[in-house]
Short mmCIF file of C-alpha atoms in Angstrom, two decimals:
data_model
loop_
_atom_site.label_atom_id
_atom_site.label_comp_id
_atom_site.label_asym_id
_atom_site.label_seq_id
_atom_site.Cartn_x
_atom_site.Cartn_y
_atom_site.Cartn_z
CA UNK A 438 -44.42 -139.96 160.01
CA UNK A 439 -44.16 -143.59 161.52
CA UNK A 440 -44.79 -143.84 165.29
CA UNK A 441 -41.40 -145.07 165.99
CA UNK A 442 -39.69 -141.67 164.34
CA UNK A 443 -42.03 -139.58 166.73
CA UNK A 444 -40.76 -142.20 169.40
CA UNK A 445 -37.26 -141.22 168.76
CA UNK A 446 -37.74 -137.46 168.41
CA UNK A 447 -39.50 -137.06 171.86
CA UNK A 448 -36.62 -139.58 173.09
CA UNK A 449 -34.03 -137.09 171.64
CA UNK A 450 -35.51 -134.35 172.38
CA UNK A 451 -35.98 -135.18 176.43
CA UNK A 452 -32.35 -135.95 176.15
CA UNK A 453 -31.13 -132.46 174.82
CA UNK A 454 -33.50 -130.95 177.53
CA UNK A 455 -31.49 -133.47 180.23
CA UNK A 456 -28.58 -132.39 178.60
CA UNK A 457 -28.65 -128.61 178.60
CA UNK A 458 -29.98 -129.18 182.12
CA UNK A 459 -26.61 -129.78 183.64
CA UNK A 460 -25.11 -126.59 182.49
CA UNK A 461 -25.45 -123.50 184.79
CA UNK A 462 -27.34 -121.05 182.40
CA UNK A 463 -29.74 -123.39 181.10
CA UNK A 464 -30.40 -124.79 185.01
CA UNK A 465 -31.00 -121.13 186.06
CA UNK A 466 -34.40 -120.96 183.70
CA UNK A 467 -35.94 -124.63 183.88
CA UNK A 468 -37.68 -124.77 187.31
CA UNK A 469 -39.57 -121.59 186.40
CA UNK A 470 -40.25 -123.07 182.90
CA UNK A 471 -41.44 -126.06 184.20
CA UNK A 472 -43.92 -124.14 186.71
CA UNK A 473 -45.21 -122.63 183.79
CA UNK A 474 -45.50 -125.71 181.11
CA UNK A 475 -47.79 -127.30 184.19
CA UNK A 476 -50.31 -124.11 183.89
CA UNK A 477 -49.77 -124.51 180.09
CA UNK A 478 -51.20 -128.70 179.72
CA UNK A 479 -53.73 -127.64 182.14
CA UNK A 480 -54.89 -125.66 179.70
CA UNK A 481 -54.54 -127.87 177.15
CA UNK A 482 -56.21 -130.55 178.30
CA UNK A 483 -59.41 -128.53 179.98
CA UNK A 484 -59.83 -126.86 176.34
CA UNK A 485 -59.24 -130.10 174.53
CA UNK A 486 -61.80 -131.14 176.65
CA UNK A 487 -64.28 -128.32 176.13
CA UNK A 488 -63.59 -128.36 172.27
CA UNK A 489 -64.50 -132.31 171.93
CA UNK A 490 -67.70 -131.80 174.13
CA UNK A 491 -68.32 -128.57 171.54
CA UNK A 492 -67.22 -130.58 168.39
CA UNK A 493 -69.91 -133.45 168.78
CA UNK A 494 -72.58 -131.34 170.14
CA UNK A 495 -72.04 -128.84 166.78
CA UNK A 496 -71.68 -131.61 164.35
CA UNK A 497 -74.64 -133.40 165.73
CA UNK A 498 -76.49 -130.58 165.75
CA UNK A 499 -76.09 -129.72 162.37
CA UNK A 500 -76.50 -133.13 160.94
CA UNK A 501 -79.70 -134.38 162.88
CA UNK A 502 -80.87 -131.44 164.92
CA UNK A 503 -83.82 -128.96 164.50
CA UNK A 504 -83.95 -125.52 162.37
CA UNK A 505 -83.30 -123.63 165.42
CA UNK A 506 -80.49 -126.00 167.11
CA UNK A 507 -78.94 -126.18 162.87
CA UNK A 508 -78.71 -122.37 162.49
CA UNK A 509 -76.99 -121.86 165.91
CA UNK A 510 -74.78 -124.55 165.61
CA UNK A 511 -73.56 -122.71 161.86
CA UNK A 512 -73.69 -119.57 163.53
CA UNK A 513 -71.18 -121.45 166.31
CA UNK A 514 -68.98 -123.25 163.47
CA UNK A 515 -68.58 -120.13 161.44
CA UNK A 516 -67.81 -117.33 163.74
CA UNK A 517 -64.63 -119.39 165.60
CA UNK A 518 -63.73 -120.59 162.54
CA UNK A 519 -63.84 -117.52 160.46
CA UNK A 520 -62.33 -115.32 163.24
CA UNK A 521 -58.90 -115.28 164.84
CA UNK A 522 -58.04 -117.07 167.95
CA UNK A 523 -56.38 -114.47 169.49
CA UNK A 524 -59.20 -111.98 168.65
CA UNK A 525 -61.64 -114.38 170.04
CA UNK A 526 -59.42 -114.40 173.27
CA UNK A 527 -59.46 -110.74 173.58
CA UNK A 528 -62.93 -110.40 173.10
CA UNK A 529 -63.70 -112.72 176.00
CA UNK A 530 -61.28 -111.03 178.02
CA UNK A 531 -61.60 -107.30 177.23
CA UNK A 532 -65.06 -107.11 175.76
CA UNK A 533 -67.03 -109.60 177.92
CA UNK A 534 -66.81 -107.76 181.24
CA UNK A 535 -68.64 -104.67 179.37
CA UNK A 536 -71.52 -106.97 179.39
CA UNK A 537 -70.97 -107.35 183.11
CA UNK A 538 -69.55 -110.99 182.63
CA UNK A 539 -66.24 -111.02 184.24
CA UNK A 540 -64.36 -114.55 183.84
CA UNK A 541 -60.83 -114.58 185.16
CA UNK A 542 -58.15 -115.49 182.50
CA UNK A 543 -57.83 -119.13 183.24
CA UNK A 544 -61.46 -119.59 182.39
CA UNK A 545 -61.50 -117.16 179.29
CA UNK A 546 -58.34 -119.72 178.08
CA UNK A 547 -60.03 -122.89 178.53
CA UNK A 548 -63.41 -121.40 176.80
CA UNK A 549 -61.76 -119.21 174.41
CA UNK A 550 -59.53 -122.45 172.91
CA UNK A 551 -62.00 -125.02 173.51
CA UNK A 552 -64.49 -123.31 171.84
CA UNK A 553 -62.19 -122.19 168.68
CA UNK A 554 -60.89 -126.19 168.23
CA UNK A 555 -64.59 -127.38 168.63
CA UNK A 556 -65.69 -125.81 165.64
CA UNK A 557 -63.04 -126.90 163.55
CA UNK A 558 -63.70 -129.94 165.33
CA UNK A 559 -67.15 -130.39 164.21
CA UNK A 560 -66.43 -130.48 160.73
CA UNK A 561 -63.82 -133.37 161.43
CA UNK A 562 -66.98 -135.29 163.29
CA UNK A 563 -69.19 -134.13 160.55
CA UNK A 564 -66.67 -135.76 158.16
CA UNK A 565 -66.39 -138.76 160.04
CA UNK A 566 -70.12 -139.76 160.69
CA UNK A 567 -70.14 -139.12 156.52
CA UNK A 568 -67.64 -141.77 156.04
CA UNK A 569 -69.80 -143.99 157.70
CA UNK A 570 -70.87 -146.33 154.69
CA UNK A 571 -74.49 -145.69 154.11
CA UNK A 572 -75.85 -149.50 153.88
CA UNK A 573 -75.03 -148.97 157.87
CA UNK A 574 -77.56 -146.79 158.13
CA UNK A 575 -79.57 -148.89 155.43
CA UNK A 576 -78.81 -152.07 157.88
CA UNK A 577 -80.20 -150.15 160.84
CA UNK A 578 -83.88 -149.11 159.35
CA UNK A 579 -83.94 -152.81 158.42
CA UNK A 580 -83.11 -154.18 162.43
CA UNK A 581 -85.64 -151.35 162.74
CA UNK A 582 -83.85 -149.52 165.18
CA UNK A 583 -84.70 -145.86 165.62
CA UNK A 584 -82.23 -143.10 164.70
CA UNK A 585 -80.64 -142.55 167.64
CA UNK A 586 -80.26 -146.31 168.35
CA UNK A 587 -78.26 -146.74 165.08
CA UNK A 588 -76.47 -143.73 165.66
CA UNK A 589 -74.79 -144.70 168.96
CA UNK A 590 -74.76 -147.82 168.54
CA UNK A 591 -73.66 -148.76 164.85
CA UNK A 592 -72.20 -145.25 163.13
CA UNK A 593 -70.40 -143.60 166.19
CA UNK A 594 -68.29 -146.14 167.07
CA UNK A 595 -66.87 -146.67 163.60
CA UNK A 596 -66.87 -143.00 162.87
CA UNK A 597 -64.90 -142.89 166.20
CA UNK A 598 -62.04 -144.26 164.91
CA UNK A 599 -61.97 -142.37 160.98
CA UNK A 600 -61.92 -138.64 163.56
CA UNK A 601 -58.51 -140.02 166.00
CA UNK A 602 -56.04 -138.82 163.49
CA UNK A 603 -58.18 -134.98 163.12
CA UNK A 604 -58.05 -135.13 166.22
CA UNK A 605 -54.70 -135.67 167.17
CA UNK A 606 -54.00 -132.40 164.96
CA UNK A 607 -56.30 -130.27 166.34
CA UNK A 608 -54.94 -131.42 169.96
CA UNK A 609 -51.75 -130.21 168.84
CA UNK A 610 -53.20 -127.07 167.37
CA UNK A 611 -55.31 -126.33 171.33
CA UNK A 612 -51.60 -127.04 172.82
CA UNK A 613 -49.79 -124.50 170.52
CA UNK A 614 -52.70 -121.94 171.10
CA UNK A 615 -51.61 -121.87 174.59
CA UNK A 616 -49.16 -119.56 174.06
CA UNK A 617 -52.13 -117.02 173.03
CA UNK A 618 -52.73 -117.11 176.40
CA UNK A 619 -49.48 -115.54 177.89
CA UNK A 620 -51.17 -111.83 176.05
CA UNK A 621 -54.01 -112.11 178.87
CA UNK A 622 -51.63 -112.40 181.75
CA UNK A 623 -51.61 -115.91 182.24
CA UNK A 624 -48.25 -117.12 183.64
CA UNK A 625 -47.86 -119.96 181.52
CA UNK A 626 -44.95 -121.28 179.52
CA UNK A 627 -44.98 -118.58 176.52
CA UNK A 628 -45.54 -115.91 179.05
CA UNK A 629 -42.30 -117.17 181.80
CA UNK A 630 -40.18 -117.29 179.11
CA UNK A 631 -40.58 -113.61 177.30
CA UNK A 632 -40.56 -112.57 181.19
CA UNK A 633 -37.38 -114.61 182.00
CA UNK A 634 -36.17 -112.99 178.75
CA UNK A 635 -36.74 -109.69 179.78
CA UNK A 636 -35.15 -110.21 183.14
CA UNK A 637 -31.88 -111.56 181.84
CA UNK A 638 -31.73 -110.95 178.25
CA UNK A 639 -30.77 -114.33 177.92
CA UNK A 640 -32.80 -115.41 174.99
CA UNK A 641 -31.21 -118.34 173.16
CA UNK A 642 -31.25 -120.55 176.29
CA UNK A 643 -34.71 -119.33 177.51
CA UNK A 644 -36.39 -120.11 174.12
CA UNK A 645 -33.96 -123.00 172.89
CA UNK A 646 -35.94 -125.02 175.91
CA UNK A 647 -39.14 -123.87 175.32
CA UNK A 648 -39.50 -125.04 172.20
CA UNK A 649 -37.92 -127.96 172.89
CA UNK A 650 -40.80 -128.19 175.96
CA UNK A 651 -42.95 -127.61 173.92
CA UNK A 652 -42.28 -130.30 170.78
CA UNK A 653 -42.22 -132.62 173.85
CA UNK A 654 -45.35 -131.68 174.48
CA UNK A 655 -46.97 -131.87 171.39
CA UNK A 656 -44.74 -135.44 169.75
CA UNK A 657 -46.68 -137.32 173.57
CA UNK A 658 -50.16 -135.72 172.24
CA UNK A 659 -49.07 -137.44 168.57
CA UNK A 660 -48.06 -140.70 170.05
CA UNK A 661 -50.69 -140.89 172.15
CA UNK A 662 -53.20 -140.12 169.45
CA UNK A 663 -51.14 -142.92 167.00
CA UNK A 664 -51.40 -145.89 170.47
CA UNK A 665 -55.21 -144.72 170.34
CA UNK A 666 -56.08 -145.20 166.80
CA UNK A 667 -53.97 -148.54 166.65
CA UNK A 668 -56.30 -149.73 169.93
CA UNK A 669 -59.30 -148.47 168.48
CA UNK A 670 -58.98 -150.04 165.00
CA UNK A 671 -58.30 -153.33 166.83
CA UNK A 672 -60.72 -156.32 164.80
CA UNK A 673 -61.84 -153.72 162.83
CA UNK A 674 -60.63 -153.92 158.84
CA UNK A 675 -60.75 -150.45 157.71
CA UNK A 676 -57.62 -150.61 156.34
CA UNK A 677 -55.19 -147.27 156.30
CA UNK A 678 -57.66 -145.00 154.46
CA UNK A 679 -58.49 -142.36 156.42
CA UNK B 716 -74.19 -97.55 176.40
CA UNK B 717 -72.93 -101.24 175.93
CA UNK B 718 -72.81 -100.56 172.05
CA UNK B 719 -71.35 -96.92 170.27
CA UNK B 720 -72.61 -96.48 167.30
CA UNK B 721 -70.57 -92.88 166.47
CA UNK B 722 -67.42 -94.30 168.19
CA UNK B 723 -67.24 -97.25 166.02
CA UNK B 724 -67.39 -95.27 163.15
CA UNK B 725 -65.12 -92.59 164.38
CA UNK B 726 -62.07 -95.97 164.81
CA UNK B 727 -63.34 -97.39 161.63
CA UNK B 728 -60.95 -95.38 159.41
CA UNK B 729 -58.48 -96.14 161.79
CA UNK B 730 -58.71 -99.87 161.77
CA UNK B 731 -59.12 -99.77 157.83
CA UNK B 732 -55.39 -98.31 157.73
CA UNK B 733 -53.82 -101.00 160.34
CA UNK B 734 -55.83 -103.67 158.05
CA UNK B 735 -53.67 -102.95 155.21
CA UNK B 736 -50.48 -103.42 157.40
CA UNK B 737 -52.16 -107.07 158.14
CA UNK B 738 -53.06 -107.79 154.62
CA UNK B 739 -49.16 -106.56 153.27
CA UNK B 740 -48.12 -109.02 155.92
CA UNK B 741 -50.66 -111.91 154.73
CA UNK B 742 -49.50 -111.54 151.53
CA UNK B 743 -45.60 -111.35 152.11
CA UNK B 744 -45.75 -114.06 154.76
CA UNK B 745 -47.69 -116.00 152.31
CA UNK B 746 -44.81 -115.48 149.37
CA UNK B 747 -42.53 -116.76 151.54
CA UNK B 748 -44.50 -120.05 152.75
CA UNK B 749 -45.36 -121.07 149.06
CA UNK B 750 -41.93 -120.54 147.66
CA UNK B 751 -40.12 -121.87 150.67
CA UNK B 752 -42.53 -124.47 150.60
CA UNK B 753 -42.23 -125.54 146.99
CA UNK B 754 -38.38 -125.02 147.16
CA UNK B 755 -38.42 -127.60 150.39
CA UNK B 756 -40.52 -129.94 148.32
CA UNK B 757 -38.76 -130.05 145.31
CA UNK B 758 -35.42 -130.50 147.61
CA UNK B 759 -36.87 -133.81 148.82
CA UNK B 760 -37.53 -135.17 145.62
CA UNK B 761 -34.04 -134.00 144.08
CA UNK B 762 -32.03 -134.71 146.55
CA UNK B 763 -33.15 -138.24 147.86
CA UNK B 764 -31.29 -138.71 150.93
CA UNK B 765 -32.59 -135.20 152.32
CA UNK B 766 -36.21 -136.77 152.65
CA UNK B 767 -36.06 -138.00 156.48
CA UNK B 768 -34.00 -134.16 157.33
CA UNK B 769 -37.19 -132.65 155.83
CA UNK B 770 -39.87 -134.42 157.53
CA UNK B 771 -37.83 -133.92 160.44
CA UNK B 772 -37.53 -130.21 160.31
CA UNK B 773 -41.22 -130.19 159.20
CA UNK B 774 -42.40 -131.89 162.39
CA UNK B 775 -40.27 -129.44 164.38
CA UNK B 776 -41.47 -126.30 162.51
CA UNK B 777 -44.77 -127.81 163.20
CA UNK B 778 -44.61 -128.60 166.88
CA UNK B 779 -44.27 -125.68 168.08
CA UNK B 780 -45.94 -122.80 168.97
CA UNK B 781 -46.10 -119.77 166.18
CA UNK B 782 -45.82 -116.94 168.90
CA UNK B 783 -43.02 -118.49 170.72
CA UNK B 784 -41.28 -118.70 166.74
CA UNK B 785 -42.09 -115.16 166.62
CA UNK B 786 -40.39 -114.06 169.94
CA UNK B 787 -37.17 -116.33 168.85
CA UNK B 788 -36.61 -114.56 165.33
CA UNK B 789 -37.40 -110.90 167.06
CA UNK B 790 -35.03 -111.33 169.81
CA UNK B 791 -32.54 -114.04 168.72
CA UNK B 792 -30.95 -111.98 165.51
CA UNK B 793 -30.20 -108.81 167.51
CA UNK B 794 -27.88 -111.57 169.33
CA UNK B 795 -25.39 -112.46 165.84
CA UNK B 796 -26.00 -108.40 165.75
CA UNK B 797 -28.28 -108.79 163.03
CA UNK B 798 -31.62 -106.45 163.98
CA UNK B 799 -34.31 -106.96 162.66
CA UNK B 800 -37.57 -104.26 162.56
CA UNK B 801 -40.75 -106.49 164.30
CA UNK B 802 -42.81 -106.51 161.15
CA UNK B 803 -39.44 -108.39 159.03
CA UNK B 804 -39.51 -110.94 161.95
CA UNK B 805 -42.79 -111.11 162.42
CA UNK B 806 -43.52 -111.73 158.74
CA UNK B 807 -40.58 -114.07 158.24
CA UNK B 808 -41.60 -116.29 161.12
CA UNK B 809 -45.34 -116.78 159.58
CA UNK B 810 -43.84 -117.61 156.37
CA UNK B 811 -41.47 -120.27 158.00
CA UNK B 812 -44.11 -121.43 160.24
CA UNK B 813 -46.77 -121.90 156.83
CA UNK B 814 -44.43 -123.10 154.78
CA UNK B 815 -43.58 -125.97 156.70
CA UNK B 816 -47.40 -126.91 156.17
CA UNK B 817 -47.19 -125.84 152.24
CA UNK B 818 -44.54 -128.21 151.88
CA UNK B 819 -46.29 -130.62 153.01
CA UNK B 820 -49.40 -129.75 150.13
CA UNK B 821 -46.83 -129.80 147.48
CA UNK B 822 -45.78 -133.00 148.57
CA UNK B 823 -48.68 -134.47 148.49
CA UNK B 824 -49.70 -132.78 145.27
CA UNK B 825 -46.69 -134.38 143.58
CA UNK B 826 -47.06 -138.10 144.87
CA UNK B 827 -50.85 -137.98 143.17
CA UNK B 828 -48.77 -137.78 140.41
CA UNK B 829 -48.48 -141.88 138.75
CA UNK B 830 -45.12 -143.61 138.43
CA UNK B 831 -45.86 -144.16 135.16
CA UNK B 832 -46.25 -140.85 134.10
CA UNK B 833 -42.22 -140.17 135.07
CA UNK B 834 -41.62 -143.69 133.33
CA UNK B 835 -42.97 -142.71 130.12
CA UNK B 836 -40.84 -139.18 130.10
CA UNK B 837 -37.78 -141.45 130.91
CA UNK B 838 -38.76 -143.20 127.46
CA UNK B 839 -39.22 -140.20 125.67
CA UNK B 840 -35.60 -139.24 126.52
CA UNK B 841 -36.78 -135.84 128.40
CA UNK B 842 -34.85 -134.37 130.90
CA UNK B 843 -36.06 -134.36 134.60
CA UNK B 844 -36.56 -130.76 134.34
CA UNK B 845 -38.11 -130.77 131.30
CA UNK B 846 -40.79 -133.51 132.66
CA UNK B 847 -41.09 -131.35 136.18
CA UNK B 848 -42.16 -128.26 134.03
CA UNK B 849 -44.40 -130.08 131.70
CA UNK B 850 -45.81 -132.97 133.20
CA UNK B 851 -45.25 -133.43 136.58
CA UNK B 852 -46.31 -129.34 137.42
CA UNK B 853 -49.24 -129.02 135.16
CA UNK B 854 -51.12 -132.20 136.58
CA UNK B 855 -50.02 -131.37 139.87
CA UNK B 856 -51.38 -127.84 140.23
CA UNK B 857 -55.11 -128.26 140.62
CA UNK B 858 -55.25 -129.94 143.90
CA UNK B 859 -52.50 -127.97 145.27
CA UNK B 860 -54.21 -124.38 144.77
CA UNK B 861 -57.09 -125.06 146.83
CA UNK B 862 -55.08 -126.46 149.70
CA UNK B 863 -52.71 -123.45 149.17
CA UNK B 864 -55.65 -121.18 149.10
CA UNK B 865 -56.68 -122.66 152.39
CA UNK B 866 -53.25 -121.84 154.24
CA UNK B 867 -53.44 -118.34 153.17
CA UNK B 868 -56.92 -118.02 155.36
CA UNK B 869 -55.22 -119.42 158.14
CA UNK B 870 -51.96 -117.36 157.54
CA UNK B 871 -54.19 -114.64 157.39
CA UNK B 872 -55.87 -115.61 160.93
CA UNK B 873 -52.52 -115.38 162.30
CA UNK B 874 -51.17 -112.07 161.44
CA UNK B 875 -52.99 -110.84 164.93
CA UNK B 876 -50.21 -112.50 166.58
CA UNK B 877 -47.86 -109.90 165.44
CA UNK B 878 -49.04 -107.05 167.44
CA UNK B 879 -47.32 -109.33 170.60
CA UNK B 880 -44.27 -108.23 169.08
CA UNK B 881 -45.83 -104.32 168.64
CA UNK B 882 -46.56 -104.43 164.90
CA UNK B 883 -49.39 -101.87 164.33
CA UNK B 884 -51.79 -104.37 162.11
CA UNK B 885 -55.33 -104.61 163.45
CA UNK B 886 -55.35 -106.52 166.76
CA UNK B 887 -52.28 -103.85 167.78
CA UNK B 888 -53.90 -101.01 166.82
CA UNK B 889 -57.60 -101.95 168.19
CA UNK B 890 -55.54 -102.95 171.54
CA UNK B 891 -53.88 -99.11 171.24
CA UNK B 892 -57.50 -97.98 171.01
CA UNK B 893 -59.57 -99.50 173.65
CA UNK B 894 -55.87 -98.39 175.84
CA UNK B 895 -56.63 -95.10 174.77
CA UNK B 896 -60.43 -94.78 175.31
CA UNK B 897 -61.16 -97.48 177.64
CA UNK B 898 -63.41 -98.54 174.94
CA UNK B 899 -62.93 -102.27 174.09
CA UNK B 900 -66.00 -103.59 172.61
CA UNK B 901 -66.23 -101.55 169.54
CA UNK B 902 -62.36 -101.89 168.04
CA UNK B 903 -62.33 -105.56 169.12
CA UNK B 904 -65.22 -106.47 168.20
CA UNK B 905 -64.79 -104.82 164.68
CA UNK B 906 -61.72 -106.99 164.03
CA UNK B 907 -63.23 -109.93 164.54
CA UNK B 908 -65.69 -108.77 162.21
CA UNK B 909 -63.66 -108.04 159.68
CA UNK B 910 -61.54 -111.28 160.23
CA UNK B 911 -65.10 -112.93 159.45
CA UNK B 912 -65.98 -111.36 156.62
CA UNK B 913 -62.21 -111.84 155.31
CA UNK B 914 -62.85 -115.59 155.65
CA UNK B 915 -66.20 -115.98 154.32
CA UNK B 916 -65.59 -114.48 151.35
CA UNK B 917 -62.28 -116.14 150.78
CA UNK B 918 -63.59 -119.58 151.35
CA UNK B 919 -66.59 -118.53 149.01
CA UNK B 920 -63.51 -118.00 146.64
CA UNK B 921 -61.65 -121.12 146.96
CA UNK B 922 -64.90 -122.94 146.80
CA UNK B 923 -65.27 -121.32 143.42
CA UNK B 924 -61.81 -121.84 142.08
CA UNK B 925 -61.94 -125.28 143.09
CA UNK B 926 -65.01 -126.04 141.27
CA UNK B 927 -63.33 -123.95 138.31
CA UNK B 928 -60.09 -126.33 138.29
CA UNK B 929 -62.00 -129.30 138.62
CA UNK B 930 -64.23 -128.70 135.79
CA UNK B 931 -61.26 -127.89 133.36
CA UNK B 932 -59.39 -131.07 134.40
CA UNK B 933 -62.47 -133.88 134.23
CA UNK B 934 -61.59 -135.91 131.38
#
């Protein structure tokens, strides 16, 4: 989808949020949704956070790193990736303080999303250090540069720009993941809404504007992601294959 | 005791009975996604104008948050006095939800397809059925199962979400547990277990059928 559709949704969308804003039922529910979409991007953006730190280290781990460091790093990938999110929530919030490690929720929602995206993002990093055309690497030995030389300084930055659009999906996927969150007690916009809901019983408004919050959320992550890929490619012919 | 050995096995039977109820709703929600999602796809190329209402829709569907999909069917068709038992919703919102993405696979499974190929039916006089059965369909289907095959892992990583709306699959009933006992670690920990195992051996799977596919179709 062309940046300039995702333009107009988000466009539209804001307006029907406007809109419905100026009619008494749907005014009644928006300050409290609001209060809880803030707790929801905080979220979001602490996990994506977490999960891109996690995504690099795991890929880099796996590709370059010793036995030991390669194992864990698989042991990382597989288990969030092979697991549910939610279960991996629950575990960190119910199981966890068995150990004696009590985190409070917001911290077991940042970890327990950032660390599910980053090992679904480490195969996208994986993938894009592999697209990397090998006479790179080839060029590098003959500069004689050493591996890590030729690693940040020729193949990252081009395999920067092949893992944007992965990204941007797995961004989307950490924001809609959020919603896990409202199960542990977290008052964010998933868990105002079923409470608002079981206040008033008045569900179509409640949930016609969260999910309209919530695809404005996720169409600015989109074409944010698009802006960055267009600046990063800047000078750089890659063409559209990605 | 961090770790109960005779506990675990005591829920175990338990658990094995609420994993059925998440596998029946893997593999329902799944039925709908693939045939929703083919019929969606096949929509867009019949009917050309509905293309840009499809991606639309698509982009909606895949926006937003599953759980907060789940809460709307549950509680919005009791509304047009239509009520609905949790695990209907629950199931009908995952296949919504995935099929949105499926369509998306069949889409791309069916612009791989050349030009040329519907060209050459037009000049063999066959109908546009006729070359969707037999030569658009056939050609298509290898790199469309794997990607399928893919979905229904993640499909089946989402069923979980259903015991926010009080199905009794396996995240519901391990929750009903440790409420019970005050025993977390073992039923929790068990479902994640068994969501790992699920997935290994189902990407082991897909790994193989790919390979299959792609060995009968090198030419």
């Amino acid at each position: 989808m062309g940046i300039r559709t995702l333009v107009a949704m988000l466009v539209v969308s804001l307006a029907v949020i406007a809109v419905l804003a100026t009619q008494a039922t749907y005014r009644l529910f928006l300050p409290g949704l609001l209060q809880g979409a803030v707790l929801t991007m905080e979220i979001a953006i602490l996990g994506s956070l977490l999960a891109v730190i996690m995504g690099v280290l795991a890929a880099l781990a796996r590709m370059y790193g010793p036995a030991p460091l390669r194992w864990l790093a698989t042991v990382y990938v597989e288990i969030f990736r092979g697991t549910s999110a939610l279960v991996q929530l629950f575990w960190l919030f119910f199981v966890l303080p068995q150990f004696g490690v009590t985190l409070d929720a917001f911290l077991v929602a940042v970890l327990a999303l950032g660390l599910n995206v980053g090992a679904y993002g480490s195969e996208c990093v994986r993938g894009a250090i592999q697209s990397v055309a090998r006479g790179q690497w080839e060029a590098g030995t003959a500069l004689n540069m050493s591996r890590a030389q030729m690693l940040r300084r020729i193949i990252l930055p081009q395999a920067f720009i092949a893992m944007i659009p992965p990204w941007g999906n797995l961004f989307i996927e950490l924001l809609k993941s959020t919603a896990l969150v409202s199960l542990i007690t977290l008052s964010d916009l998933a868990f105002k809404a079923q409470q608002m809901n079981q206040n008033t019983f008045k569900t179509i408004p409640i949930f016609t504007l969260v999910l309209l919050m919530y695809l404005a959320m996720s169409l600015t992550v989109s074409i944010g992601m698009r802006l960055l890929e267009k600046r990063a490619s800047l000078g750089l012919a890659r063409g559209k294959a990605a | 005791m961090i770790w109960d050995w005779s506990f675990a096995l005591e829920i175990l039977p338990v658990l094995a009975r609420a994993a059925v109820i998440s596998i029946e709703a893997t593999l329902l929600g799944f039925a709908i996604a693939a045939s929703l999602g083919l019929v969606l796809a096949v929509i867009r190329i019949a009917v050309p104008w509905t293309g840009w209402t499809i991606s639309v829709l698509v982009e909606l569907i895949r926006s937003t948050p599953l759980l907060i999909q789940i809460f709307f069917l549950y509680f919005v068709f009791p509304k047009f006095g239509l009520v609905l038992d949790a695990f209907t919703a629950g199931v009908m919102a995952i296949g919504i939800h995935y099929a949105a993405y499926c369509s998306e696979v069949y889409r791309a499974g069916f612009d791989n397809i050349h030009r040329g190929q519907w060209e050459a039916s037009i000049a063999l006089n066959l109908s546009s059925w006729t070359t969707f059965r037999d030569i658009v369909i056939p050609q298509a289907i290898p790199p469309i199962v794997p990607a399928l095959g893919n979905y229904l892992v993640a499909l089946f990583k989402e069923t979980p979400l259903l015991s926010a709306i009080a199905v009794l699959e396996l995240m519901q009933t391990a929750k009903i547990i440790g409420s019970e006992t005050f025993r977390y670690t073992e039923p929790i920990t068990l479902v994640g277990l068994f969501f790992l195992a699920m997935s290994l051996v189902s990407a082991a799977l897909i790994r193989a059928l790919e390979r299959l596919l792609n060995r009968r179709n090198t030419r």
